[in-house]
PDB file of C-alpha atoms in Angstrom:
ATOM      1  CA  ASN A 578     -61.694  13.840-190.247  1.00 69.00           C
ATOM      2  CA  LEU A 579     -61.102  14.031-194.471  1.00 79.00           C
ATOM      3  CA  GLY A 580     -58.364  11.027-193.203  1.00 83.00           C
ATOM      4  CA  LEU A 581     -60.816   8.667-192.035  1.00 84.00           C
ATOM      5  CA  ILE A 582     -63.423   9.440-194.998  1.00 84.00           C
ATOM      6  CA  ARG A 583     -60.257   8.853-197.369  1.00 83.00           C
ATOM      7  CA  SER A 584     -59.812   5.496-196.442  1.00 85.00           C
ATOM      8  CA  ALA A 585     -63.390   4.433-196.265  1.00 85.00           C
ATOM      9  CA  PRO A 586     -63.805   1.605-198.487  1.00 87.00           C
ATOM     10  CA  ALA A 587     -64.602   1.865-202.090  1.00 84.00           C
ATOM     11  CA  GLY A 588     -68.202   0.978-203.107  1.00 85.00           C
ATOM     12  CA  LYS A 589     -69.420   3.057-199.630  1.00 89.00           C
ATOM     13  CA  GLU A 590     -71.394   6.102-199.788  1.00 92.00           C
ATOM     14  CA  ILE A 591     -70.075   8.502-197.333  1.00 90.00           C
ATOM     15  CA  VAL A 592     -72.679  11.088-195.182  1.00 91.00           C
ATOM     16  CA  ALA A 593     -70.783  14.278-194.335  1.00 92.00           C
ATOM     17  CA  GLY A 594     -72.517  17.009-191.786  1.00 93.00           C
ATOM     18  CA  VAL A 595     -71.298  19.710-192.866  1.00 94.00           C
ATOM     19  CA  LEU A 596     -73.671  21.945-191.152  1.00 95.00           C
ATOM     20  CA  ASP A 597     -74.147  22.396-187.305  1.00 96.00           C
ATOM     21  CA  GLY A 598     -77.244  21.348-186.628  1.00 95.00           C
ATOM     22  CA  ARG A 599     -76.583  22.647-182.805  1.00 95.00           C
ATOM     23  CA  ASN A 600     -75.803  26.486-183.875  1.00 95.00           C
ATOM     24  CA  THR A 601     -77.896  28.923-185.223  1.00 96.00           C
ATOM     25  CA  LYS A 602     -74.948  30.725-186.904  1.00 96.00           C
ATOM     26  CA  LEU A 603     -75.106  30.685-190.597  1.00 96.00           C
ATOM     27  CA  GLU A 604     -72.260  28.692-192.362  1.00 96.00           C
ATOM     28  CA  ASP A 605     -70.076  30.824-194.604  1.00 95.00           C
ATOM     29  CA  GLU A 606     -71.164  29.802-198.267  1.00 95.00           C
ATOM     30  CA  ALA A 607     -67.436  29.650-199.934  1.00 96.00           C
ATOM     31  CA  GLU A 608     -66.154  27.349-197.025  1.00 96.00           C
ATOM     32  CA  LEU A 609     -68.972  25.196-197.104  1.00 96.00           C
ATOM     33  CA  CYS A 610     -67.858  24.911-201.168  1.00 96.00           C
ATOM     34  CA  ARG A 611     -64.378  24.639-200.201  1.00 95.00           C
ATOM     35  CA  LEU A 612     -65.031  21.847-197.979  1.00 94.00           C
ATOM     36  CA  LEU A 613     -67.403  19.943-200.359  1.00 95.00           C
ATOM     37  CA  GLU A 614     -64.611  20.556-203.018  1.00 95.00           C
ATOM     38  CA  ASP A 615     -61.998  18.525-200.575  1.00 92.00           C
ATOM     39  CA  LEU A 616     -65.105  16.227-200.051  1.00 92.00           C
ATOM     40  CA  VAL A 617     -65.888  15.631-203.724  1.00 93.00           C
ATOM     41  CA  GLY A 618     -61.789  15.524-204.315  1.00 91.00           C
ATOM     42  CA  SER A 619     -61.618  12.749-201.987  1.00 88.00           C
ATOM     43  CA  VAL A 620     -64.536  10.226-202.301  1.00 89.00           C
ATOM     44  CA  GLY A 621     -65.884  11.611-205.688  1.00 90.00           C
ATOM     45  CA  ALA A 622     -69.270  13.023-206.077  1.00 91.00           C
ATOM     46  CA  ASP A 623     -70.913   9.590-206.993  1.00 92.00           C
ATOM     47  CA  ARG A 624     -69.905   8.589-203.475  1.00 91.00           C
ATOM     48  CA  LEU A 625     -70.939  11.906-201.439  1.00 91.00           C
ATOM     49  CA  TRP A 626     -73.914  12.813-199.336  1.00 93.00           C
ATOM     50  CA  ALA A 627     -73.304  16.173-197.557  1.00 94.00           C
ATOM     51  CA  GLY A 628     -75.856  17.520-194.915  1.00 95.00           C
ATOM     52  CA  PRO A 629     -76.190  18.494-191.366  1.00 96.00           C
ATOM     53  CA  SER A 630     -74.485  17.275-188.602  1.00 95.00           C
ATOM     54  CA  CYS A 631     -77.462  16.011-186.876  1.00 96.00           C
ATOM     55  CA  GLY A 632     -81.472  16.863-186.894  1.00 96.00           C
ATOM     56  CA  LEU A 633     -82.234  20.603-187.225  1.00 97.00           C
ATOM     57  CA  GLU A 634     -85.661  20.438-185.112  1.00 96.00           C
ATOM     58  CA  TYR A 635     -84.320  22.499-182.623  1.00 95.00           C
ATOM     59  CA  LEU A 636     -83.506  25.835-185.093  1.00 97.00           C
ATOM     60  CA  PRO A 637     -85.640  28.460-185.628  1.00 97.00           C
ATOM     61  CA  ARG A 638     -87.201  27.119-189.080  1.00 97.00           C
ATOM     62  CA  GLU A 639     -85.563  30.337-190.836  1.00 97.00           C
ATOM     63  CA  LYS A 640     -82.570  29.673-189.551  1.00 97.00           C
ATOM     64  CA  ALA A 641     -82.408  25.923-190.552  1.00 97.00           C
ATOM     65  CA  GLN A 642     -84.067  26.629-194.036  1.00 98.00           C
ATOM     66  CA  ALA A 643     -80.976  29.338-194.575  1.00 97.00           C
ATOM     67  CA  LYS A 644     -78.521  26.823-193.485  1.00 97.00           C
ATOM     68  CA  LEU A 645     -80.247  24.293-196.431  1.00 97.00           C
ATOM     69  CA  ARG A 646     -80.418  26.786-198.706  1.00 96.00           C
ATOM     70  CA  HIS A 647     -76.529  27.587-198.518  1.00 95.00           C
ATOM     71  CA  LEU A 648     -75.622  24.082-198.571  1.00 96.00           C
ATOM     72  CA  VAL A 649     -77.861  23.512-201.477  1.00 96.00           C
ATOM     73  CA  SER A 650     -76.017  26.488-203.746  1.00 96.00           C
ATOM     74  CA  ALA A 651     -72.796  25.100-202.322  1.00 96.00           C
ATOM     75  CA  ALA A 652     -73.181  21.942-203.552  1.00 94.00           C
ATOM     76  CA  LYS A 653     -74.949  23.115-206.813  1.00 94.00           C
ATOM     77  CA  LYS A 654     -71.422  25.349-207.446  1.00 93.00           C
ATOM     78  CA  VAL A 655     -69.004  22.549-206.826  1.00 91.00           C
ATOM     79  CA  GLY A 656     -71.438  19.796-208.911  1.00 84.00           C
ATOM     80  CA  ALA A 657     -71.840  17.604-205.705  1.00 67.00           C
TER      81      ALA A 657
END
């Protein structure tokens, strides 16, 4: 919830679960970019940590790695 994230006290770092760790469906990289841009605009890149919503241990290794590659690529594009 972006509203809750915006209301986080100054100085607190935010960990945003932007990858669905319970589903093998690969997130759209453009959508990840939009989400990360919103988050960076709300709290700043210096306070933001992006990752999966939970552990990826139950996903097939190839799917988990693909999800993480998309996240890294989106974060680099956004400067997060």
